[in-house]
Amino acid sequence: PTAEPTAEPTAEPTAEPTAEPTPTNVPVISVPVDAVVTVGETTFGDDVSPEAAELLKELAQAKAEVAFYEEQVAAATAQALTHLDPIVDDIEAQLAAGADWADLTAIYNEDPGMMAGRATAETGYAVCADMTGFDKPFVDAAMALANVGDVSPRTAGAYGYYLIKYVSDVAEGPVALDEVRAELEPEVLTTKQEAEYEAKVAAWIAEASVTKDLKALEN
C-alpha cells in the first residue's frame, strides 16, 4: 500500500538535476582502454580507439545490468513459487487418492483458456514438439508424457506451476469446420474489420489529396 504525503512541498526545486540518478545495487563493470575485450568473435586489443573502448564499456555495463535483473527476477519467481507448493502438494495428494481431474480443475485452475465456456476447456490444448505458441516448459512437460491419462509432475513456467494431463491424441487429417468455428470466427472477424478500416482510411486520404512532406519534420 502507498501513503499520502503528510505535507505539501515547501518550495519548488531551485535547479534541474545535473545527472540522471544512478540505480542502486547495480553492478558496474569497468573496461580499461588497454584491455583485451572479446565481443562475439571479434577481439579488440590495446590499439582500440577511445570511442570503441567506450562503446565496449557501455556494452559490458548493459550486459551486467541485464544479468543482474534476470537474477533478481529468477529469485523473485522462485520465492513466489514456494507459496504455491502447499497448494500443489494438496492437489497431487488428491490425485494420488483418486480425485477427479475435472473436479480439481474447477477448483484450482487459473488458466483462462481452461475456464468453463472456453472451447479448450472441453478439448484441452493440442500440443506438439517444438511448438512456440505456448510456454516452453509447458510444451516440454506435455511432450514428456508417455500415455493417455498420465499427469505431469509440477512444472515451473512463466505463469506459475503447470500440472498437465495427457487427455487424448489428435488424429492427423482435415478438421471439421464446426469443431473450430467458435475459435476461428473472432479471428476472421477482426482480420476483416482491420482490412476494411485500412481500406477506408486509404480511400479518405486519396479523396482528400493528402501529400506527405517528410522534410517538414526536419524543421
JSON list of C-alpha atoms in Angstrom, two decimals:
[
{"chain": "A", "resi": 1, "resn": "PRO", "atom": "CA", "xyz": [0.00, 0.00, 0.00]},
{"chain": "A", "resi": 2, "resn": "THR", "atom": "CA", "xyz": [1.03, 3.59, -0.57]},
{"chain": "A", "resi": 3, "resn": "ALA", "atom": "CA", "xyz": [0.69, 6.52, 1.81]},
{"chain": "A", "resi": 4, "resn": "GLU", "atom": "CA", "xyz": [-0.36, 10.10, 1.13]},
{"chain": "A", "resi": 5, "resn": "PRO", "atom": "CA", "xyz": [2.32, 12.75, 1.76]},
{"chain": "A", "resi": 6, "resn": "THR", "atom": "CA", "xyz": [1.99, 14.43, 5.16]},
{"chain": "A", "resi": 7, "resn": "ALA", "atom": "CA", "xyz": [2.57, 17.91, 3.77]},
{"chain": "A", "resi": 8, "resn": "GLU", "atom": "CA", "xyz": [2.87, 19.80, 0.54]},
{"chain": "A", "resi": 9, "resn": "PRO", "atom": "CA", "xyz": [6.40, 20.63, -0.65]},
{"chain": "A", "resi": 10, "resn": "THR", "atom": "CA", "xyz": [7.51, 23.96, 0.76]},
{"chain": "A", "resi": 11, "resn": "ALA", "atom": "CA", "xyz": [9.34, 25.17, -2.33]},
{"chain": "A", "resi": 12, "resn": "GLU", "atom": "CA", "xyz": [9.91, 24.40, -5.95]},
{"chain": "A", "resi": 13, "resn": "PRO", "atom": "CA", "xyz": [13.25, 22.85, -6.90]},
{"chain": "A", "resi": 14, "resn": "THR", "atom": "CA", "xyz": [15.83, 25.53, -7.47]},
{"chain": "A", "resi": 15, "resn": "ALA", "atom": "CA", "xyz": [17.70, 23.81, -10.29]},
{"chain": "A", "resi": 16, "resn": "GLU", "atom": "CA", "xyz": [17.46, 20.95, -12.68]},
{"chain": "A", "resi": 17, "resn": "PRO", "atom": "CA", "xyz": [19.40, 17.86, -11.60]},
{"chain": "A", "resi": 18, "resn": "THR", "atom": "CA", "xyz": [22.82, 17.72, -13.20]},
{"chain": "A", "resi": 19, "resn": "ALA", "atom": "CA", "xyz": [22.73, 13.98, -13.94]},
{"chain": "A", "resi": 20, "resn": "GLU", "atom": "CA", "xyz": [20.41, 11.03, -14.17]},
{"chain": "A", "resi": 21, "resn": "PRO", "atom": "CA", "xyz": [20.03, 9.15, -10.86]},
{"chain": "A", "resi": 22, "resn": "THR", "atom": "CA", "xyz": [22.18, 6.04, -10.63]},
{"chain": "A", "resi": 23, "resn": "PRO", "atom": "CA", "xyz": [20.26, 2.76, -9.98]},
{"chain": "A", "resi": 24, "resn": "THR", "atom": "CA", "xyz": [21.16, 1.22, -6.66]},
{"chain": "A", "resi": 25, "resn": "ASN", "atom": "CA", "xyz": [22.55, -2.28, -6.27]},
{"chain": "A", "resi": 26, "resn": "VAL", "atom": "CA", "xyz": [23.50, -2.47, -9.94]},
{"chain": "A", "resi": 27, "resn": "PRO", "atom": "CA", "xyz": [26.94, -3.94, -10.63]},
{"chain": "A", "resi": 28, "resn": "VAL", "atom": "CA", "xyz": [29.28, -1.67, -12.53]},
{"chain": "A", "resi": 29, "resn": "ILE", "atom": "CA", "xyz": [31.85, -3.09, -14.92]},
{"chain": "A", "resi": 30, "resn": "SER", "atom": "CA", "xyz": [34.86, -1.04, -15.98]},
{"chain": "A", "resi": 31, "resn": "VAL", "atom": "CA", "xyz": [36.76, -1.94, -19.13]},
{"chain": "A", "resi": 32, "resn": "PRO", "atom": "CA", "xyz": [40.13, -0.16, -19.45]},
{"chain": "A", "resi": 33, "resn": "VAL", "atom": "CA", "xyz": [41.18, 1.05, -22.89]},
{"chain": "A", "resi": 34, "resn": "ASP", "atom": "CA", "xyz": [44.22, -1.24, -22.99]},
{"chain": "A", "resi": 35, "resn": "ALA", "atom": "CA", "xyz": [42.25, -4.34, -22.02]},
{"chain": "A", "resi": 36, "resn": "VAL", "atom": "CA", "xyz": [41.61, -7.15, -24.44]},
{"chain": "A", "resi": 37, "resn": "VAL", "atom": "CA", "xyz": [37.86, -7.49, -24.80]},
{"chain": "A", "resi": 38, "resn": "THR", "atom": "CA", "xyz": [36.04, -10.05, -26.87]},
{"chain": "A", "resi": 39, "resn": "VAL", "atom": "CA", "xyz": [32.60, -9.25, -28.27]},
{"chain": "A", "resi": 40, "resn": "GLY", "atom": "CA", "xyz": [31.14, -12.13, -30.23]},
{"chain": "A", "resi": 41, "resn": "GLU", "atom": "CA", "xyz": [34.04, -13.47, -32.28]},
{"chain": "A", "resi": 42, "resn": "THR", "atom": "CA", "xyz": [35.86, -10.13, -32.57]},
{"chain": "A", "resi": 43, "resn": "THR", "atom": "CA", "xyz": [38.80, -9.37, -30.23]},
{"chain": "A", "resi": 44, "resn": "PHE", "atom": "CA", "xyz": [39.95, -5.83, -29.53]},
{"chain": "A", "resi": 45, "resn": "GLY", "atom": "CA", "xyz": [43.48, -5.18, -28.23]},
{"chain": "A", "resi": 46, "resn": "ASP", "atom": "CA", "xyz": [45.32, -2.14, -26.88]},
{"chain": "A", "resi": 47, "resn": "ASP", "atom": "CA", "xyz": [45.07, -0.41, -30.24]},
{"chain": "A", "resi": 48, "resn": "VAL", "atom": "CA", "xyz": [41.33, 0.04, -29.93]},
{"chain": "A", "resi": 49, "resn": "SER", "atom": "CA", "xyz": [40.16, 3.62, -30.32]},
{"chain": "A", "resi": 50, "resn": "PRO", "atom": "CA", "xyz": [38.79, 5.53, -27.30]},
{"chain": "A", "resi": 51, "resn": "GLU", "atom": "CA", "xyz": [35.38, 5.68, -28.97]},
{"chain": "A", "resi": 52, "resn": "ALA", "atom": "CA", "xyz": [35.29, 1.92, -29.47]},
{"chain": "A", "resi": 53, "resn": "ALA", "atom": "CA", "xyz": [36.54, 1.33, -25.94]},
{"chain": "A", "resi": 54, "resn": "GLU", "atom": "CA", "xyz": [33.74, 3.49, -24.57]},
{"chain": "A", "resi": 55, "resn": "LEU", "atom": "CA", "xyz": [31.18, 1.55, -26.55]},
{"chain": "A", "resi": 56, "resn": "LEU", "atom": "CA", "xyz": [32.63, -1.70, -25.23]},
{"chain": "A", "resi": 57, "resn": "LYS", "atom": "CA", "xyz": [32.37, -0.40, -21.67]},
{"chain": "A", "resi": 58, "resn": "GLU", "atom": "CA", "xyz": [28.73, 0.56, -22.24]},
{"chain": "A", "resi": 59, "resn": "LEU", "atom": "CA", "xyz": [28.05, -2.86, -23.73]},
{"chain": "A", "resi": 60, "resn": "ALA", "atom": "CA", "xyz": [29.66, -4.63, -20.79]},
{"chain": "A", "resi": 61, "resn": "GLN", "atom": "CA", "xyz": [27.72, -2.48, -18.35]},
{"chain": "A", "resi": 62, "resn": "ALA", "atom": "CA", "xyz": [24.45, -3.17, -20.15]},
{"chain": "A", "resi": 63, "resn": "LYS", "atom": "CA", "xyz": [25.10, -6.91, -20.12]},
{"chain": "A", "resi": 64, "resn": "ALA", "atom": "CA", "xyz": [25.90, -6.78, -16.42]},
{"chain": "A", "resi": 65, "resn": "GLU", "atom": "CA", "xyz": [22.69, -4.92, -15.64]},
{"chain": "A", "resi": 66, "resn": "VAL", "atom": "CA", "xyz": [20.59, -7.34, -17.71]},
{"chain": "A", "resi": 67, "resn": "ALA", "atom": "CA", "xyz": [22.21, -10.30, -15.95]},
{"chain": "A", "resi": 68, "resn": "PHE", "atom": "CA", "xyz": [21.61, -8.67, -12.56]},
{"chain": "A", "resi": 69, "resn": "TYR", "atom": "CA", "xyz": [17.92, -8.05, -13.20]},
{"chain": "A", "resi": 70, "resn": "GLU", "atom": "CA", "xyz": [17.45, -11.53, -14.69]},
{"chain": "A", "resi": 71, "resn": "GLU", "atom": "CA", "xyz": [18.88, -12.96, -11.47]},
{"chain": "A", "resi": 72, "resn": "GLN", "atom": "CA", "xyz": [16.50, -10.81, -9.42]},
{"chain": "A", "resi": 73, "resn": "VAL", "atom": "CA", "xyz": [13.50, -11.92, -11.47]},
{"chain": "A", "resi": 74, "resn": "ALA", "atom": "CA", "xyz": [14.53, -15.57, -11.17]},
{"chain": "A", "resi": 75, "resn": "ALA", "atom": "CA", "xyz": [14.92, -15.25, -7.41]},
{"chain": "A", "resi": 76, "resn": "ALA", "atom": "CA", "xyz": [11.57, -13.49, -7.04]},
{"chain": "A", "resi": 77, "resn": "THR", "atom": "CA", "xyz": [9.87, -16.12, -9.19]},
{"chain": "A", "resi": 78, "resn": "ALA", "atom": "CA", "xyz": [11.38, -18.95, -7.15]},
{"chain": "A", "resi": 79, "resn": "GLN", "atom": "CA", "xyz": [10.24, -17.26, -3.94]},
{"chain": "A", "resi": 80, "resn": "ALA", "atom": "CA", "xyz": [6.71, -16.82, -5.31]},
{"chain": "A", "resi": 81, "resn": "LEU", "atom": "CA", "xyz": [6.52, -20.48, -6.29]},
{"chain": "A", "resi": 82, "resn": "THR", "atom": "CA", "xyz": [7.33, -21.57, -2.75]},
{"chain": "A", "resi": 83, "resn": "HIS", "atom": "CA", "xyz": [3.99, -20.07, -1.70]},
{"chain": "A", "resi": 84, "resn": "LEU", "atom": "CA", "xyz": [2.24, -22.32, -4.21]},
{"chain": "A", "resi": 85, "resn": "ASP", "atom": "CA", "xyz": [3.99, -25.51, -3.10]},
{"chain": "A", "resi": 86, "resn": "PRO", "atom": "CA", "xyz": [1.49, -26.35, -0.32]},
{"chain": "A", "resi": 87, "resn": "ILE", "atom": "CA", "xyz": [-1.41, -25.96, -2.74]},
{"chain": "A", "resi": 88, "resn": "VAL", "atom": "CA", "xyz": [0.25, -28.17, -5.34]},
{"chain": "A", "resi": 89, "resn": "ASP", "atom": "CA", "xyz": [1.13, -30.69, -2.63]},
{"chain": "A", "resi": 90, "resn": "ASP", "atom": "CA", "xyz": [-2.57, -30.90, -1.78]},
{"chain": "A", "resi": 91, "resn": "ILE", "atom": "CA", "xyz": [-3.62, -31.28, -5.43]},
{"chain": "A", "resi": 92, "resn": "GLU", "atom": "CA", "xyz": [-1.08, -34.03, -6.07]},
{"chain": "A", "resi": 93, "resn": "ALA", "atom": "CA", "xyz": [-2.18, -35.83, -2.89]},
{"chain": "A", "resi": 94, "resn": "GLN", "atom": "CA", "xyz": [-5.80, -35.69, -4.01]},
{"chain": "A", "resi": 95, "resn": "LEU", "atom": "CA", "xyz": [-4.92, -37.00, -7.46]},
{"chain": "A", "resi": 96, "resn": "ALA", "atom": "CA", "xyz": [-2.96, -39.85, -5.91]},
{"chain": "A", "resi": 97, "resn": "ALA", "atom": "CA", "xyz": [-6.02, -40.67, -3.80]},
{"chain": "A", "resi": 98, "resn": "GLY", "atom": "CA", "xyz": [-8.20, -40.91, -6.90]},
{"chain": "A", "resi": 99, "resn": "ALA", "atom": "CA", "xyz": [-9.78, -37.45, -7.06]},
{"chain": "A", "resi": 100, "resn": "ASP", "atom": "CA", "xyz": [-11.40, -36.48, -10.35]},
{"chain": "A", "resi": 101, "resn": "TRP", "atom": "CA", "xyz": [-9.22, -34.30, -12.59]},
{"chain": "A", "resi": 102, "resn": "ALA", "atom": "CA", "xyz": [-12.18, -32.19, -13.79]},
{"chain": "A", "resi": 103, "resn": "ASP", "atom": "CA", "xyz": [-13.33, -31.53, -10.22]},
{"chain": "A", "resi": 104, "resn": "LEU", "atom": "CA", "xyz": [-9.86, -30.36, -9.19]},
{"chain": "A", "resi": 105, "resn": "THR", "atom": "CA", "xyz": [-9.56, -28.22, -12.30]},
{"chain": "A", "resi": 106, "resn": "ALA", "atom": "CA", "xyz": [-12.83, -26.49, -11.45]},
{"chain": "A", "resi": 107, "resn": "ILE", "atom": "CA", "xyz": [-11.47, -25.62, -8.01]},
{"chain": "A", "resi": 108, "resn": "TYR", "atom": "CA", "xyz": [-7.82, -24.79, -8.58]},
{"chain": "A", "resi": 109, "resn": "ASN", "atom": "CA", "xyz": [-7.36, -23.87, -12.23]},
{"chain": "A", "resi": 110, "resn": "GLU", "atom": "CA", "xyz": [-6.27, -20.29, -13.02]},
{"chain": "A", "resi": 111, "resn": "ASP", "atom": "CA", "xyz": [-5.64, -20.74, -16.75]},
{"chain": "A", "resi": 112, "resn": "PRO", "atom": "CA", "xyz": [-8.09, -18.51, -18.70]},
{"chain": "A", "resi": 113, "resn": "GLY", "atom": "CA", "xyz": [-8.02, -20.94, -21.61]},
{"chain": "A", "resi": 114, "resn": "MET", "atom": "CA", "xyz": [-9.32, -23.73, -19.38]},
{"chain": "A", "resi": 115, "resn": "MET", "atom": "CA", "xyz": [-12.17, -21.79, -17.79]},
{"chain": "A", "resi": 116, "resn": "ALA", "atom": "CA", "xyz": [-15.73, -23.01, -18.27]},
{"chain": "A", "resi": 117, "resn": "GLY", "atom": "CA", "xyz": [-17.20, -21.92, -21.58]},
{"chain": "A", "resi": 118, "resn": "ARG", "atom": "CA", "xyz": [-13.94, -21.92, -23.50]},
{"chain": "A", "resi": 119, "resn": "ALA", "atom": "CA", "xyz": [-13.58, -24.48, -26.29]},
{"chain": "A", "resi": 120, "resn": "THR", "atom": "CA", "xyz": [-10.18, -25.51, -24.99]},
{"chain": "A", "resi": 121, "resn": "ALA", "atom": "CA", "xyz": [-11.71, -26.29, -21.61]},
{"chain": "A", "resi": 122, "resn": "GLU", "atom": "CA", "xyz": [-13.60, -29.12, -23.29]},
{"chain": "A", "resi": 123, "resn": "THR", "atom": "CA", "xyz": [-10.93, -30.39, -25.67]},
{"chain": "A", "resi": 124, "resn": "GLY", "atom": "CA", "xyz": [-7.68, -29.38, -23.97]},
{"chain": "A", "resi": 125, "resn": "TYR", "atom": "CA", "xyz": [-4.73, -27.87, -25.82]},
{"chain": "A", "resi": 126, "resn": "ALA", "atom": "CA", "xyz": [-3.30, -29.53, -28.92]},
{"chain": "A", "resi": 127, "resn": "VAL", "atom": "CA", "xyz": [0.46, -29.63, -28.33]},
{"chain": "A", "resi": 128, "resn": "CYS", "atom": "CA", "xyz": [3.34, -30.87, -30.49]},
{"chain": "A", "resi": 129, "resn": "ALA", "atom": "CA", "xyz": [7.11, -30.96, -30.10]},
{"chain": "A", "resi": 130, "resn": "ASP", "atom": "CA", "xyz": [8.96, -27.65, -30.53]},
{"chain": "A", "resi": 131, "resn": "MET", "atom": "CA", "xyz": [5.68, -25.72, -30.56]},
{"chain": "A", "resi": 132, "resn": "THR", "atom": "CA", "xyz": [6.28, -22.00, -30.00]},
{"chain": "A", "resi": 133, "resn": "GLY", "atom": "CA", "xyz": [2.74, -20.88, -29.25]},
{"chain": "A", "resi": 134, "resn": "PHE", "atom": "CA", "xyz": [2.95, -22.00, -25.62]},
{"chain": "A", "resi": 135, "resn": "ASP", "atom": "CA", "xyz": [5.43, -21.53, -22.79]},
{"chain": "A", "resi": 136, "resn": "LYS", "atom": "CA", "xyz": [8.38, -23.86, -23.47]},
{"chain": "A", "resi": 137, "resn": "PRO", "atom": "CA", "xyz": [8.28, -25.59, -20.04]},
{"chain": "A", "resi": 138, "resn": "PHE", "atom": "CA", "xyz": [4.61, -26.36, -20.67]},
{"chain": "A", "resi": 139, "resn": "VAL", "atom": "CA", "xyz": [5.32, -27.89, -24.08]},
{"chain": "A", "resi": 140, "resn": "ASP", "atom": "CA", "xyz": [8.30, -29.89, -22.81]},
{"chain": "A", "resi": 141, "resn": "ALA", "atom": "CA", "xyz": [6.32, -31.27, -19.87]},
{"chain": "A", "resi": 142, "resn": "ALA", "atom": "CA", "xyz": [3.37, -32.16, -22.10]},
{"chain": "A", "resi": 143, "resn": "MET", "atom": "CA", "xyz": [5.56, -33.94, -24.65]},
{"chain": "A", "resi": 144, "resn": "ALA", "atom": "CA", "xyz": [7.28, -35.91, -21.87]},
{"chain": "A", "resi": 145, "resn": "LEU", "atom": "CA", "xyz": [4.01, -37.66, -21.00]},
{"chain": "A", "resi": 146, "resn": "ALA", "atom": "CA", "xyz": [4.03, -41.18, -22.44]},
{"chain": "A", "resi": 147, "resn": "ASN", "atom": "CA", "xyz": [0.48, -42.49, -22.11]},
{"chain": "A", "resi": 148, "resn": "VAL", "atom": "CA", "xyz": [-3.08, -41.16, -22.21]},
{"chain": "A", "resi": 149, "resn": "GLY", "atom": "CA", "xyz": [-4.14, -40.47, -18.64]},
{"chain": "A", "resi": 150, "resn": "ASP", "atom": "CA", "xyz": [-0.64, -39.62, -17.38]},
{"chain": "A", "resi": 151, "resn": "VAL", "atom": "CA", "xyz": [-0.24, -36.45, -15.31]},
{"chain": "A", "resi": 152, "resn": "SER", "atom": "CA", "xyz": [2.97, -34.44, -15.32]},
{"chain": "A", "resi": 153, "resn": "PRO", "atom": "CA", "xyz": [4.89, -33.54, -12.19]},
{"chain": "A", "resi": 154, "resn": "ARG", "atom": "CA", "xyz": [4.63, -29.90, -11.18]},
{"chain": "A", "resi": 155, "resn": "THR", "atom": "CA", "xyz": [6.48, -27.84, -13.76]},
{"chain": "A", "resi": 156, "resn": "ALA", "atom": "CA", "xyz": [7.51, -24.24, -13.14]},
{"chain": "A", "resi": 157, "resn": "GLY", "atom": "CA", "xyz": [6.88, -21.89, -16.04]},
{"chain": "A", "resi": 158, "resn": "ALA", "atom": "CA", "xyz": [6.12, -18.29, -16.90]},
{"chain": "A", "resi": 159, "resn": "TYR", "atom": "CA", "xyz": [2.67, -18.41, -15.32]},
{"chain": "A", "resi": 160, "resn": "GLY", "atom": "CA", "xyz": [3.36, -20.45, -12.20]},
{"chain": "A", "resi": 161, "resn": "TYR", "atom": "CA", "xyz": [3.16, -24.22, -11.88]},
{"chain": "A", "resi": 162, "resn": "TYR", "atom": "CA", "xyz": [1.75, -26.48, -14.60]},
{"chain": "A", "resi": 163, "resn": "LEU", "atom": "CA", "xyz": [0.04, -29.78, -13.91]},
{"chain": "A", "resi": 164, "resn": "ILE", "atom": "CA", "xyz": [-0.76, -31.36, -17.26]},
{"chain": "A", "resi": 165, "resn": "LYS", "atom": "CA", "xyz": [-2.89, -34.36, -18.08]},
{"chain": "A", "resi": 166, "resn": "TYR", "atom": "CA", "xyz": [-2.44, -36.33, -21.32]},
{"chain": "A", "resi": 167, "resn": "VAL", "atom": "CA", "xyz": [-6.08, -36.50, -22.43]},
{"chain": "A", "resi": 168, "resn": "SER", "atom": "CA", "xyz": [-6.01, -37.88, -25.97]},
{"chain": "A", "resi": 169, "resn": "ASP", "atom": "CA", "xyz": [-4.22, -37.92, -29.30]},
{"chain": "A", "resi": 170, "resn": "VAL", "atom": "CA", "xyz": [-5.24, -35.59, -32.11]},
{"chain": "A", "resi": 171, "resn": "ALA", "atom": "CA", "xyz": [-5.92, -37.53, -35.27]},
{"chain": "A", "resi": 172, "resn": "GLU", "atom": "CA", "xyz": [-4.00, -36.33, -38.30]},
{"chain": "A", "resi": 173, "resn": "GLY", "atom": "CA", "xyz": [-6.07, -35.02, -41.18]},
{"chain": "A", "resi": 174, "resn": "PRO", "atom": "CA", "xyz": [-8.79, -32.46, -42.01]},
{"chain": "A", "resi": 175, "resn": "VAL", "atom": "CA", "xyz": [-10.75, -30.89, -39.16]},
{"chain": "A", "resi": 176, "resn": "ALA", "atom": "CA", "xyz": [-14.48, -30.26, -39.48]},
{"chain": "A", "resi": 177, "resn": "LEU", "atom": "CA", "xyz": [-15.25, -26.53, -39.61]},
{"chain": "A", "resi": 178, "resn": "ASP", "atom": "CA", "xyz": [-17.90, -26.80, -36.90]},
{"chain": "A", "resi": 179, "resn": "GLU", "atom": "CA", "xyz": [-15.26, -28.07, -34.48]},
{"chain": "A", "resi": 180, "resn": "VAL", "atom": "CA", "xyz": [-13.17, -24.91, -34.80]},
{"chain": "A", "resi": 181, "resn": "ARG", "atom": "CA", "xyz": [-15.79, -22.35, -35.85]},
{"chain": "A", "resi": 182, "resn": "ALA", "atom": "CA", "xyz": [-16.12, -20.78, -32.38]},
{"chain": "A", "resi": 183, "resn": "GLU", "atom": "CA", "xyz": [-12.37, -20.25, -32.21]},
{"chain": "A", "resi": 184, "resn": "LEU", "atom": "CA", "xyz": [-11.87, -19.03, -35.77]},
{"chain": "A", "resi": 185, "resn": "GLU", "atom": "CA", "xyz": [-14.84, -16.66, -36.13]},
{"chain": "A", "resi": 186, "resn": "PRO", "atom": "CA", "xyz": [-13.48, -13.90, -33.82]},
{"chain": "A", "resi": 187, "resn": "GLU", "atom": "CA", "xyz": [-10.06, -14.05, -35.53]},
{"chain": "A", "resi": 188, "resn": "VAL", "atom": "CA", "xyz": [-11.56, -13.85, -39.02]},
{"chain": "A", "resi": 189, "resn": "LEU", "atom": "CA", "xyz": [-13.89, -11.02, -37.99]},
{"chain": "A", "resi": 190, "resn": "THR", "atom": "CA", "xyz": [-11.02, -9.00, -36.52]},
{"chain": "A", "resi": 191, "resn": "THR", "atom": "CA", "xyz": [-8.91, -9.55, -39.64]},
{"chain": "A", "resi": 192, "resn": "LYS", "atom": "CA", "xyz": [-11.75, -8.38, -41.92]},
{"chain": "A", "resi": 193, "resn": "GLN", "atom": "CA", "xyz": [-12.50, -5.35, -39.72]},
{"chain": "A", "resi": 194, "resn": "GLU", "atom": "CA", "xyz": [-8.87, -4.25, -39.79]},
{"chain": "A", "resi": 195, "resn": "ALA", "atom": "CA", "xyz": [-8.66, -4.71, -43.56]},
{"chain": "A", "resi": 196, "resn": "GLU", "atom": "CA", "xyz": [-11.87, -2.72, -44.06]},
{"chain": "A", "resi": 197, "resn": "TYR", "atom": "CA", "xyz": [-10.64, 0.07, -41.78]},
{"chain": "A", "resi": 198, "resn": "GLU", "atom": "CA", "xyz": [-7.31, 0.32, -43.60]},
{"chain": "A", "resi": 199, "resn": "ALA", "atom": "CA", "xyz": [-9.09, 0.41, -46.96]},
{"chain": "A", "resi": 200, "resn": "LYS", "atom": "CA", "xyz": [-11.42, 3.18, -45.76]},
{"chain": "A", "resi": 201, "resn": "VAL", "atom": "CA", "xyz": [-8.52, 5.27, -44.44]},
{"chain": "A", "resi": 202, "resn": "ALA", "atom": "CA", "xyz": [-6.63, 4.83, -47.70]},
{"chain": "A", "resi": 203, "resn": "ALA", "atom": "CA", "xyz": [-9.73, 5.93, -49.67]},
{"chain": "A", "resi": 204, "resn": "TRP", "atom": "CA", "xyz": [-10.24, 9.00, -47.47]},
{"chain": "A", "resi": 205, "resn": "ILE", "atom": "CA", "xyz": [-6.58, 10.01, -47.90]},
{"chain": "A", "resi": 206, "resn": "ALA", "atom": "CA", "xyz": [-6.85, 9.58, -51.68]},
{"chain": "A", "resi": 207, "resn": "GLU", "atom": "CA", "xyz": [-10.07, 11.66, -51.85]},
{"chain": "A", "resi": 208, "resn": "ALA", "atom": "CA", "xyz": [-8.53, 14.43, -49.74]},
{"chain": "A", "resi": 209, "resn": "SER", "atom": "CA", "xyz": [-5.43, 14.59, -51.97]},
{"chain": "A", "resi": 210, "resn": "VAL", "atom": "CA", "xyz": [-3.17, 14.37, -48.95]},
{"chain": "A", "resi": 211, "resn": "THR", "atom": "CA", "xyz": [0.51, 14.88, -49.63]},
{"chain": "A", "resi": 212, "resn": "LYS", "atom": "CA", "xyz": [3.45, 13.92, -47.45]},
{"chain": "A", "resi": 213, "resn": "ASP", "atom": "CA", "xyz": [6.31, 16.29, -46.73]},
{"chain": "A", "resi": 214, "resn": "LEU", "atom": "CA", "xyz": [8.85, 14.38, -44.69]},
{"chain": "A", "resi": 215, "resn": "LYS", "atom": "CA", "xyz": [11.33, 17.27, -44.93]},
{"chain": "A", "resi": 216, "resn": "ALA", "atom": "CA", "xyz": [8.98, 19.37, -42.83]},
{"chain": "A", "resi": 217, "resn": "LEU", "atom": "CA", "xyz": [9.83, 17.13, -39.90]},
{"chain": "A", "resi": 218, "resn": "GLU", "atom": "CA", "xyz": [13.41, 18.36, -40.05]},
{"chain": "A", "resi": 219, "resn": "ASN", "atom": "CA", "xyz": [12.42, 21.93, -39.19]}
]
